[in-house]
Coordinates of C-alpha atoms and ligand atoms in Angstrom, one line a residue:
M1 CA -9.8 5.0 -57.2
D2 CA -13.1 6.7 -56.2
W3 CA -11.9 8.4 -53.1
N4 CA -15.3 9.9 -52.3
R5 CA -17.0 6.5 -52.3
L6 CA -14.1 5.1 -50.2
A7 CA -14.5 7.9 -47.6
D8 CA -18.2 7.1 -47.3
A9 CA -17.6 3.4 -47.1
L10 CA -14.9 3.7 -44.4
I11 CA -16.5 6.4 -42.2
Q12 CA -20.2 6.2 -41.5
D13 CA -21.2 9.0 -39.2
D14 CA -24.5 10.8 -39.9
N15 CA -23.5 13.7 -37.8
V16 CA -20.6 14.8 -39.9
K17 CA -21.1 18.3 -41.3
A18 CA -19.5 20.2 -44.1
L19 CA -16.0 21.5 -43.0
E20 CA -17.0 25.1 -43.3
E21 CA -19.6 24.6 -40.6
Y22 CA -16.9 23.8 -38.1
E23 CA -15.0 26.9 -39.1
K24 CA -18.1 28.9 -38.5
Q25 CA -19.0 27.2 -35.3
Y26 CA -15.5 27.8 -33.8
P27 CA -14.5 31.2 -35.2
E28 CA -11.2 32.9 -34.5
R29 CA -11.3 34.4 -31.0
A30 CA -11.8 38.1 -30.7
L31 CA -8.8 38.9 -28.6
E32 CA -6.3 41.8 -28.4
K33 CA -3.2 41.4 -30.6
G34 CA -0.6 39.4 -28.8
A35 CA -3.1 37.6 -26.5
Q36 CA -2.3 33.9 -26.3
V37 CA -4.7 31.0 -26.1
T38 CA -3.1 28.2 -24.2
R39 CA -4.4 24.9 -22.8
L40 CA -3.7 22.1 -20.5
A41 CA -4.6 18.8 -22.1
P42 CA -4.2 16.0 -19.7
S43 CA -5.4 12.4 -20.1
P44 CA -7.8 11.5 -17.3
T45 CA -5.7 8.9 -15.6
G46 CA -6.5 10.0 -12.1
F47 CA -2.8 10.8 -11.4
M48 CA -1.6 14.4 -11.5
H49 CA 2.2 14.6 -11.8
I50 CA 4.0 17.7 -10.5
G51 CA 5.0 18.1 -14.1
N52 CA 1.3 18.8 -14.9
L53 CA 1.4 21.7 -12.5
Y54 CA 4.6 22.9 -14.0
V55 CA 3.1 22.9 -17.5
A56 CA -0.2 24.3 -16.2
L57 CA 1.4 27.3 -14.5
A58 CA 3.5 28.1 -17.5
N59 CA 0.4 28.1 -19.8
E60 CA -1.8 29.9 -17.3
R61 CA 0.7 32.7 -16.7
I62 CA 1.3 33.2 -20.4
A63 CA -2.4 33.3 -21.3
H64 CA -3.4 35.6 -18.4
Q65 CA -0.5 37.9 -18.7
S66 CA -1.2 38.5 -22.3
G67 CA -5.0 38.9 -21.9
G68 CA -5.7 35.6 -23.5
V69 CA -7.5 32.4 -22.6
F70 CA -6.4 29.3 -20.7
Y71 CA -8.6 26.3 -21.1
L72 CA -8.8 22.6 -20.0
R73 CA -9.2 19.9 -22.6
I74 CA -9.6 16.3 -21.5
E75 CA -7.8 13.9 -23.8
D76 CA -9.8 10.8 -23.1
T77 CA -9.2 8.9 -26.3
D78 CA -7.4 6.1 -24.6
E79 CA -10.2 4.1 -22.9
K80 CA -7.7 1.8 -21.1
R81 CA -6.1 4.6 -19.1
K82 CA -9.3 6.4 -18.2
V83 CA -10.2 6.5 -14.5
E84 CA -13.6 7.5 -13.0
G85 CA -13.5 10.9 -11.2
A86 CA -10.2 11.8 -12.8
V87 CA -11.5 15.2 -14.1
E88 CA -12.5 16.1 -10.6
V89 CA -9.0 15.2 -9.4
I90 CA -7.5 17.5 -12.1
H91 CA -9.8 20.4 -11.2
K92 CA -9.3 20.0 -7.5
S93 CA -5.6 19.6 -7.4
L94 CA -4.9 22.5 -9.8
K95 CA -7.4 24.8 -8.0
Y96 CA -5.6 24.1 -4.8
F97 CA -2.5 25.5 -6.3
G98 CA -4.3 28.5 -7.6
V99 CA -4.4 27.5 -11.3
K100 CA -7.7 28.7 -12.8
F101 CA -9.1 27.9 -16.2
D102 CA -11.2 30.3 -18.1
E103 CA -13.1 27.6 -20.0
G104 CA -12.9 23.9 -20.6
A105 CA -14.1 20.5 -19.3
D106 CA -16.8 20.9 -16.6
L107 CA -16.8 24.7 -17.2
C108 CA -18.6 26.7 -19.8
G109 CA -17.1 27.7 -23.1
E110 CA -17.9 28.4 -26.7
Y111 CA -15.3 26.1 -28.1
G112 CA -16.4 22.8 -26.5
P113 CA -17.2 20.1 -26.0
Y114 CA -13.8 19.9 -24.2
Y115 CA -13.8 16.1 -23.9
Q116 CA -12.3 14.5 -27.0
R117 CA -14.7 11.6 -26.9
Q118 CA -17.6 14.0 -27.4
R119 CA -16.0 15.5 -30.5
A120 CA -16.1 12.3 -32.7
E121 CA -18.0 13.9 -35.5
I122 CA -15.3 16.6 -36.2
Y123 CA -12.5 14.0 -36.3
H124 CA -14.6 11.9 -38.6
A125 CA -15.3 14.8 -40.9
Y126 CA -11.6 15.5 -41.3
A127 CA -10.6 11.9 -41.6
K128 CA -13.1 11.6 -44.4
E129 CA -11.7 14.7 -46.0
L130 CA -8.2 13.3 -45.9
I131 CA -9.4 10.1 -47.5
R132 CA -11.2 12.0 -50.2
Q133 CA -7.9 13.8 -51.0
G134 CA -6.0 10.5 -51.0
L135 CA -4.1 11.6 -47.9
A136 CA -5.4 8.8 -45.7
Y137 CA -6.2 5.2 -46.3
P138 CA -7.5 2.1 -44.5
C139 CA -5.0 -0.3 -43.0
F140 CA -6.1 -3.9 -42.4
C141 CA -2.8 -5.1 -40.8
T142 CA -3.3 -7.2 -37.7
E143 CA -1.3 -7.0 -34.5
E144 CA 0.7 -10.1 -35.7
D145 CA 1.5 -8.4 -39.1
L146 CA 2.8 -5.3 -37.3
E147 CA 4.8 -7.5 -34.8
K148 CA 6.5 -9.3 -37.7
T149 CA 7.4 -6.0 -39.3
R150 CA 8.8 -4.8 -36.0
E151 CA 10.9 -7.9 -35.6
Y152 CA 12.3 -7.6 -39.1
Q153 CA 13.1 -4.0 -38.6
T154 CA 14.9 -4.7 -35.3
E155 CA 16.9 -7.6 -36.7
N156 CA 18.0 -5.5 -39.7
K157 CA 18.6 -2.3 -37.6
L158 CA 16.1 -0.3 -39.6
L159 CA 13.9 2.6 -38.4
P160 CA 10.8 1.2 -36.7
G161 CA 7.3 2.0 -37.9
Y162 CA 4.8 1.9 -40.7
Y163 CA 6.4 3.7 -43.6
G164 CA 7.7 3.1 -47.2
E165 CA 8.0 -0.6 -48.1
F166 CA 6.6 -1.5 -44.6
A167 CA 3.4 0.4 -45.2
K168 CA 1.7 -2.7 -46.6
C169 CA -1.7 -1.3 -47.0
R170 CA -0.6 2.0 -48.5
N171 CA -1.1 0.9 -52.0
L172 CA -3.9 -1.6 -51.8
T173 CA -6.1 -1.6 -54.9
E174 CA -9.7 -0.6 -54.8
E175 CA -10.7 -4.3 -55.3
E176 CA -8.5 -5.4 -52.4
I177 CA -9.9 -2.7 -50.1
Y178 CA -13.5 -3.6 -50.8
A179 CA -12.8 -7.3 -50.6
N180 CA -11.3 -6.8 -47.1
L181 CA -14.3 -4.7 -46.1
A182 CA -16.7 -7.3 -47.5
A183 CA -14.8 -9.9 -45.5
G184 CA -15.5 -7.8 -42.4
K185 CA -11.8 -7.2 -41.6
K186 CA -11.1 -4.6 -39.0
Y187 CA -9.2 -1.5 -40.1
V188 CA -7.6 1.7 -38.9
I189 CA -7.2 4.9 -40.9
R190 CA -3.6 5.9 -41.5
L191 CA -2.2 9.1 -42.8
R192 CA -0.5 8.8 -46.2
S193 CA 2.6 10.6 -45.2
Q194 CA 4.2 13.0 -47.7
G195 CA 7.3 13.5 -45.7
D196 CA 10.9 12.4 -46.3
V197 CA 13.2 11.6 -43.3
N198 CA 16.1 12.8 -45.3
V199 CA 14.8 16.3 -45.2
K200 CA 15.4 18.4 -42.1
H201 CA 14.0 21.8 -41.2
T202 CA 14.9 24.4 -38.6
F203 CA 12.0 24.9 -36.2
R204 CA 11.7 27.6 -33.6
D205 CA 10.7 26.1 -30.3
E206 CA 9.5 28.7 -27.9
V207 CA 11.4 27.2 -25.0
K208 CA 14.3 25.4 -26.6
G209 CA 15.1 28.0 -29.3
E210 CA 16.1 26.8 -32.8
I211 CA 16.0 23.1 -33.2
T212 CA 16.3 20.8 -36.1
V213 CA 13.2 18.8 -37.0
T214 CA 13.3 15.8 -39.4
E215 CA 10.3 15.4 -41.7
N216 CA 7.8 12.7 -40.7
N217 CA 7.5 9.7 -43.0
Q218 CA 5.4 7.5 -40.8
D219 CA 1.9 6.6 -41.9
V220 CA 0.6 7.1 -38.4
V221 CA -2.8 5.9 -37.4
I222 CA -5.3 8.8 -37.2
L223 CA -8.5 6.8 -36.4
K224 CA -8.4 3.6 -34.5
S225 CA -10.5 0.6 -35.5
D226 CA -13.4 1.8 -33.2
G227 CA -13.4 5.2 -34.9
I228 CA -11.7 7.0 -32.0
P229 CA -8.9 9.3 -33.0
T230 CA -5.3 9.0 -31.8
Y231 CA -3.9 11.7 -29.7
H232 CA -1.9 13.1 -32.7
F233 CA -4.9 13.6 -34.9
A234 CA -7.3 14.8 -32.2
H235 CA -4.9 17.3 -30.8
A236 CA -4.3 18.9 -34.2
I237 CA -8.0 19.3 -34.9
D238 CA -8.8 20.5 -31.4
D239 CA -5.9 23.0 -31.1
H240 CA -7.1 24.4 -34.5
F241 CA -10.8 24.7 -33.5
M242 CA -10.2 25.8 -30.0
R243 CA -8.0 28.4 -31.5
T244 CA -4.9 27.6 -29.5
T245 CA -2.1 29.9 -30.4
L246 CA 0.6 28.4 -28.2
V247 CA 1.2 24.9 -26.9
I248 CA 3.5 24.5 -24.0
R249 CA 3.9 20.9 -23.2
G250 CA 6.5 18.4 -21.8
E251 CA 9.5 17.6 -23.9
E252 CA 8.4 14.0 -24.1
W253 CA 6.3 15.2 -27.0
L254 CA 9.2 16.7 -28.9
S255 CA 9.7 13.4 -30.8
S256 CA 6.1 13.6 -32.1
L257 CA 6.5 17.1 -33.4
P258 CA 7.3 16.0 -37.0
I259 CA 4.0 14.1 -37.0
H260 CA 2.1 17.1 -35.7
I261 CA 3.7 19.5 -38.2
E262 CA 2.6 17.2 -41.0
L263 CA -0.9 16.7 -39.7
F264 CA -1.5 20.5 -39.4
K265 CA -0.2 20.8 -43.0
V266 CA -2.4 18.1 -44.6
L267 CA -5.4 19.4 -42.6
G268 CA -4.8 22.9 -44.0
F269 CA -4.5 24.4 -40.5
R270 CA -2.0 27.0 -39.3
L271 CA 0.5 25.5 -36.9
P272 CA 0.3 27.0 -33.4
K273 CA 3.6 28.0 -31.7
Y274 CA 5.1 25.1 -29.6
G275 CA 7.3 25.2 -26.6
H276 CA 8.6 22.0 -25.1
N277 CA 9.7 22.4 -21.5
C278 CA 12.1 20.2 -19.8
S279 CA 11.1 17.5 -17.5
I280 CA 11.5 17.7 -13.7
Q281 CA 14.4 15.7 -12.5
K282 CA 16.0 14.7 -9.2
I283 CA 19.3 13.5 -8.1
G284 CA 19.0 9.8 -7.4
G285 CA 22.4 8.6 -6.1
E286 CA 25.0 9.6 -8.6
T287 CA 22.7 10.4 -11.5
R288 CA 20.0 12.8 -12.4
R289 CA 16.8 11.2 -13.4
K290 CA 13.2 12.2 -14.1
L291 CA 10.9 12.4 -11.1
S292 CA 9.1 9.0 -11.3
K293 CA 5.5 8.3 -10.6
R294 CA 6.4 4.9 -9.3
K295 CA 9.6 5.7 -7.3
D296 CA 9.1 9.2 -5.9
P297 CA 6.1 10.1 -3.8
E298 CA 6.8 13.8 -4.4
A299 CA 6.1 13.3 -8.1
S300 CA 2.4 13.3 -7.3
L301 CA 0.6 16.6 -6.8
N302 CA -1.5 14.8 -4.2
Y303 CA 1.5 14.5 -2.1
Y304 CA 1.7 18.2 -1.5
R305 CA -1.9 18.4 -0.4
E306 CA -1.6 15.4 1.8
Q307 CA 1.5 16.8 3.5
G308 CA -0.3 20.2 3.8
Y309 CA 2.2 22.3 1.9
H310 CA 0.8 25.8 1.5
P311 CA -0.3 26.2 -2.1
E312 CA 1.4 29.6 -2.3
A313 CA 4.7 28.1 -1.2
V314 CA 4.5 25.3 -3.8
R315 CA 3.6 27.9 -6.5
T316 CA 6.5 30.1 -5.4
Y317 CA 8.8 27.1 -5.6
M318 CA 7.5 26.1 -9.0
M319 CA 8.2 29.6 -10.3
T320 CA 11.8 29.3 -9.3
L321 CA 12.0 26.2 -11.5
L322 CA 10.1 27.8 -14.3
N323 CA 11.8 31.2 -14.7
S324 CA 15.5 31.7 -14.1
N325 CA 15.1 35.4 -13.0
F326 CA 12.2 34.7 -10.6
E327 CA 14.4 34.3 -7.5
E328 CA 16.0 37.6 -8.0
W329 CA 12.6 39.2 -8.4
L330 CA 11.4 37.4 -5.2
L331 CA 14.3 38.7 -3.2
K332 CA 13.5 42.2 -4.2
N333 CA 9.7 41.8 -3.9
P334 CA 9.2 39.3 -1.0
D335 CA 5.7 40.5 -0.2
T336 CA 4.4 41.2 -3.7
P337 CA 1.7 38.8 -5.1
L338 CA 3.2 36.2 -7.4
D339 CA 1.0 37.2 -10.3
E340 CA 2.8 40.5 -10.5
F341 CA 6.0 38.7 -11.6
K342 CA 6.5 39.1 -15.3
Y343 CA 6.7 35.6 -16.5
S344 CA 8.7 35.0 -19.6
I345 CA 8.8 32.0 -21.8
G346 CA 12.3 32.8 -22.9
K347 CA 13.5 32.4 -19.3
M348 CA 12.3 28.8 -19.0
G349 CA 15.1 26.3 -18.5
K350 CA 16.2 24.6 -21.7
S351 CA 17.5 21.4 -20.0
G352 CA 16.2 19.6 -17.0
A353 CA 14.8 21.4 -14.0
L354 CA 16.2 20.0 -10.8
F355 CA 13.6 19.3 -8.1
D356 CA 15.0 20.2 -4.7
I357 CA 12.7 19.4 -1.7
V358 CA 15.1 21.2 0.7
K359 CA 14.6 24.4 -1.2
L360 CA 10.8 23.8 -1.3
N361 CA 10.9 23.4 2.4
D362 CA 12.9 26.6 2.9
I363 CA 10.5 28.5 0.8
S364 CA 7.6 26.9 2.7
K365 CA 9.1 27.8 6.1
T366 CA 9.5 31.4 5.0
Y367 CA 6.0 31.6 3.7
M368 CA 4.4 29.9 6.7
S369 CA 6.3 32.2 9.1
K370 CA 4.7 35.2 7.5
L371 CA 1.1 34.1 8.3
S372 CA -0.7 35.5 11.3
E373 CA -1.8 33.1 14.0
T374 CA -5.4 33.2 12.8
E375 CA -4.4 32.6 9.2
M376 CA -2.3 29.6 10.4
Y377 CA -5.2 28.4 12.5
D378 CA -7.5 28.4 9.4
F379 CA -4.9 26.8 7.2
L380 CA -4.2 24.0 9.6
K381 CA -7.8 23.5 10.4
T382 CA -8.7 23.1 6.7
W383 CA -5.9 20.5 6.4
V384 CA -6.9 18.6 9.5
D385 CA -10.5 18.5 8.5
E386 CA -9.5 16.6 5.4
F387 CA -6.4 14.7 6.4
G388 CA -6.1 14.8 10.2
N389 CA -7.2 12.2 12.8
D390 CA -9.9 12.8 15.5
T391 CA -7.4 13.7 18.1
Q392 CA -5.9 16.4 15.9
K393 CA -9.4 17.6 15.0
A394 CA -10.0 18.2 18.7
Y395 CA -7.1 20.7 18.8
F396 CA -9.3 23.2 17.0
A397 CA -12.1 23.1 19.6
D398 CA -10.5 25.9 21.7
K399 CA -9.4 28.6 19.2
E400 CA -8.0 30.9 21.8
Y401 CA -5.8 28.1 23.3
L402 CA -4.5 27.0 19.9
C403 CA -3.8 30.6 18.8
K404 CA -1.7 31.1 21.9
V405 CA 0.3 28.0 20.9
L406 CA 0.7 29.3 17.4
V407 CA 1.8 32.7 18.5
L408 CA 4.5 31.0 20.5
C409 CA 5.5 28.5 17.9
M410 CA 5.6 31.1 15.1
G411 CA 7.2 33.8 17.2
V412 CA 4.4 36.2 16.4
G413 CA 5.2 39.6 18.0
S414 CA 8.9 38.8 18.5
K415 CA 11.6 40.5 16.5
K416 CA 12.4 37.5 14.4
R417 CA 9.7 35.0 13.5
R418 CA 10.4 31.3 14.1
K419 CA 10.6 29.2 10.9
D420 CA 9.6 25.9 12.5
F421 CA 6.6 25.0 10.3
I422 CA 7.1 23.5 6.9
C423 CA 3.7 22.1 6.1
A424 CA 0.5 21.4 7.9
K425 CA 1.1 17.8 8.7
Q426 CA 4.5 18.5 10.3
A427 CA 3.1 21.6 12.1
V428 CA 0.2 19.7 13.6
E429 CA 2.6 17.0 14.7
M430 CA 4.9 19.6 16.2
I431 CA 2.3 21.1 18.4
A432 CA 0.9 17.8 19.7
Y433 CA 2.6 18.1 23.1
F434 CA 0.3 21.0 24.0
F435 CA -2.7 18.6 24.0
D436 CA -2.9 15.9 26.7
N437 CA -4.7 13.4 24.4
S438 CA -1.7 13.4 22.0
F439 CA 1.1 14.0 24.5
A440 CA 3.1 10.8 24.3
P441 CA 6.6 11.7 25.6
V442 CA 9.7 9.7 25.2
Y443 CA 11.9 11.1 28.0
E444 CA 15.5 11.1 27.1
Y445 CA 17.6 12.9 29.7
R446 CA 21.3 13.3 29.7
F447 CA 21.6 13.0 33.5
D448 CA 21.0 10.2 35.9
K449 CA 17.6 9.5 37.4
A450 CA 18.5 10.8 40.9
T451 CA 19.6 14.2 39.5
V452 CA 16.6 14.5 37.3
N453 CA 14.3 13.6 40.1
S454 CA 15.8 16.1 42.4
V455 CA 15.6 18.8 39.8
L456 CA 12.0 18.1 38.9
Q457 CA 10.9 17.8 42.5
G458 CA 12.8 21.0 43.5
F459 CA 11.2 23.0 40.7
A460 CA 7.7 21.6 41.2
A461 CA 7.8 22.7 44.9
I462 CA 8.5 26.3 44.1
Y463 CA 6.8 26.8 40.7
D464 CA 4.3 29.7 40.7
E465 CA 2.3 30.4 37.7
A466 CA 2.2 34.1 38.6
D467 CA 5.9 34.5 38.2
D468 CA 7.0 36.5 35.2
N469 CA 9.7 35.2 32.9
S470 CA 12.6 36.5 35.0
A471 CA 11.2 35.4 38.4
W472 CA 10.6 32.0 36.8
F473 CA 14.2 31.9 35.6
D474 CA 15.5 32.8 39.0
K475 CA 13.8 29.7 40.3
V476 CA 15.3 27.5 37.6
K477 CA 18.7 29.0 38.7
K478 CA 17.9 28.2 42.3
V479 CA 17.1 24.6 41.5
A480 CA 20.3 24.5 39.5
G481 CA 22.3 25.8 42.4
D482 CA 20.7 23.5 44.9
N483 CA 21.7 20.6 42.8
G484 CA 25.3 21.7 42.3
F485 CA 24.9 23.0 38.7
A486 CA 26.6 26.2 37.7
T487 CA 24.3 29.2 37.6
D488 CA 26.8 31.6 36.2
M489 CA 27.9 30.8 32.7
K490 CA 31.2 32.6 33.0
E491 CA 32.1 30.6 36.1
Y492 CA 31.0 27.4 34.3
K493 CA 33.0 28.1 31.2
A494 CA 36.1 28.9 33.3
N495 CA 35.9 25.6 35.1
P496 CA 33.4 23.2 33.5
D497 CA 34.7 20.1 35.3
A498 CA 33.8 21.5 38.6
F499 CA 30.1 21.1 37.9
P500 CA 27.8 18.4 36.6
G501 CA 26.4 21.0 34.2
N502 CA 24.9 24.5 34.1
V503 CA 21.6 26.1 34.4
S504 CA 20.7 25.4 30.7
D505 CA 21.0 21.6 31.5
V506 CA 18.6 22.1 34.3
A507 CA 16.2 23.9 32.0
E508 CA 16.5 21.1 29.5
M509 CA 15.5 18.5 32.2
L510 CA 12.4 20.7 32.9
R511 CA 11.7 21.0 29.2
I512 CA 11.9 17.3 28.5
A513 CA 9.7 16.6 31.5
T514 CA 7.1 19.1 30.4
T515 CA 7.0 18.6 26.7
G516 CA 8.9 15.3 26.0
L517 CA 11.3 17.3 23.8
S518 CA 14.7 18.8 24.3
N519 CA 14.1 21.6 21.8
T520 CA 11.0 23.8 22.0
P521 CA 10.1 27.5 22.0
D522 CA 10.4 29.4 25.3
L523 CA 9.6 27.1 28.2
W524 CA 8.2 29.7 30.6
T525 CA 5.5 30.6 27.9
I526 CA 4.8 26.9 27.3
M527 CA 4.1 26.5 31.0
Q528 CA 1.9 29.6 30.9
I529 CA -0.1 28.2 28.1
L530 CA -0.4 24.7 29.7
G531 CA -1.4 26.3 33.0
K532 CA -0.4 25.4 36.5
E533 CA -2.3 22.2 36.9
R534 CA -1.2 20.6 33.7
T535 CA 2.4 21.8 34.2
L536 CA 2.6 20.2 37.6
A537 CA 0.9 17.1 36.5
R538 CA 3.5 16.7 33.7
L539 CA 6.3 17.2 36.2
S540 CA 4.8 14.5 38.4
A541 CA 4.2 12.1 35.5
A542 CA 7.8 12.6 34.5
M543 CA 9.1 11.7 38.0
I544 CA 6.9 8.6 38.1
N545 CA 8.3 7.6 34.7
L546 CA 11.9 8.0 35.5
Ligands
LIG1 N1 -2.7 14.3 -23.6 C1 -1.3 14.6 -23.5 C2 -0.8 14.3 -22.1 O1 -1.4 13.5 -21.5 C3 -1.1 16.1 -23.8 C4 0.0 16.5 -24.6 C5 -0.1 17.9 -25.1 O2 -0.2 18.8 -24.3 O3 -0.2 18.1 -26.3 O4 0.2 14.7 -21.7

């Protein structure tokens, strides 16, 4: 067989250069010893899974901690899955969580283009080379042919795929090949695998440790019929020429590792280090399962932006999933920037990472409680500008007023900060009662109408905005006493049946009337913030609505 002639007949691309040219164009990177070059290589599907952030953070930390490079490569070889604007989504969502690339798609970089579709000539050059060496061949099998093989293999419980006796085009003669070409038959290019599935090797996975890998024997497709490479082929060539030293990716790729090992070998490239990290799981009923794009809204990175989780809180939470010693470090260094944590690939979980929204919420609450009122104002404003409605946008017109609300709701200045806020959406909803346009109370009192009416009326008659907290409380007590409620807790506890309730029940009625809620921060301060007119108007409205 004249392999050179075959290579020229099968791949016609005038741009193809001599292989040494590519080695010259993309030289080894001049980096310090130990510096790692890592990448994130998503397909532009428009959907960013929380797993993408998980992998991105691991790769970013390792690259930057070692003085290396972290880049973004867009794996857009699958036209069907491609979505307009997807690269922007990738950049935007990762940037929000503080993941920064040094180079890559839509950024500058010497190792580009970083979109696989723009790198066709390199893939063609190497596919040609493999054909010349007899390590790749054209396959004219149709979908129906492949389907028949699949059926036969299933019926006979054989390993699926294109290999051995099932690799029908592997040994076509020169005449047969040219006859097929002359007949205009479509073809793909397949690897002529040299592997043997009976041979196993020990492989050091950077995350999982020593694993056993079976040799590949599949004649996988390397170029599709339109000349576009498959993921396997493209990633091997790109990781070589972008000089990737370490690939951290999801464990769903572990089963493809044998193919990748063989491809690097036949291409004559040094295999980078690989680490396959575990998938993010959740408890669904009795079982643990992978976070699913279809079933779980929290699987999408967008979810966290839409809910207004603070990016630092999400990052902190992700670090607890990524490194087993992170929480201990966080306890000792609660106020140290996250990037000072020494991330270690060896401390990544070997089995599934369990996603726990309750824990994320706890971390978020703690993070949010540490912000100043103006930081919180800015954070909430940014969220509302993008996701809020017009009524919520109006909250931000009077910064002084809103900051007073935030000081109270966060407990700024008090000994212990309140931890009421989890995320922007919930925080903005939580403060709605401070704004008349969104104040929509559902009054739920635990006492009868006549009692509530008497309490509200009694208090409205003596309320004075100038009262300090203790004078104000004396008035609440007075109203309590006037209505037969206990004002002395000891007395009440000794004989609870003698009273309809105590002073805190009276305060609760006032709270519900003023805010629509039975649980709020300090009521005296709320009334101070609302001001006399609004407080009295709310008490009257509550009486009318009894
Ligand atoms: N394009 C693959 C994906 O969409 C990337 C796999 C890898 O990182 O090698 O997940």
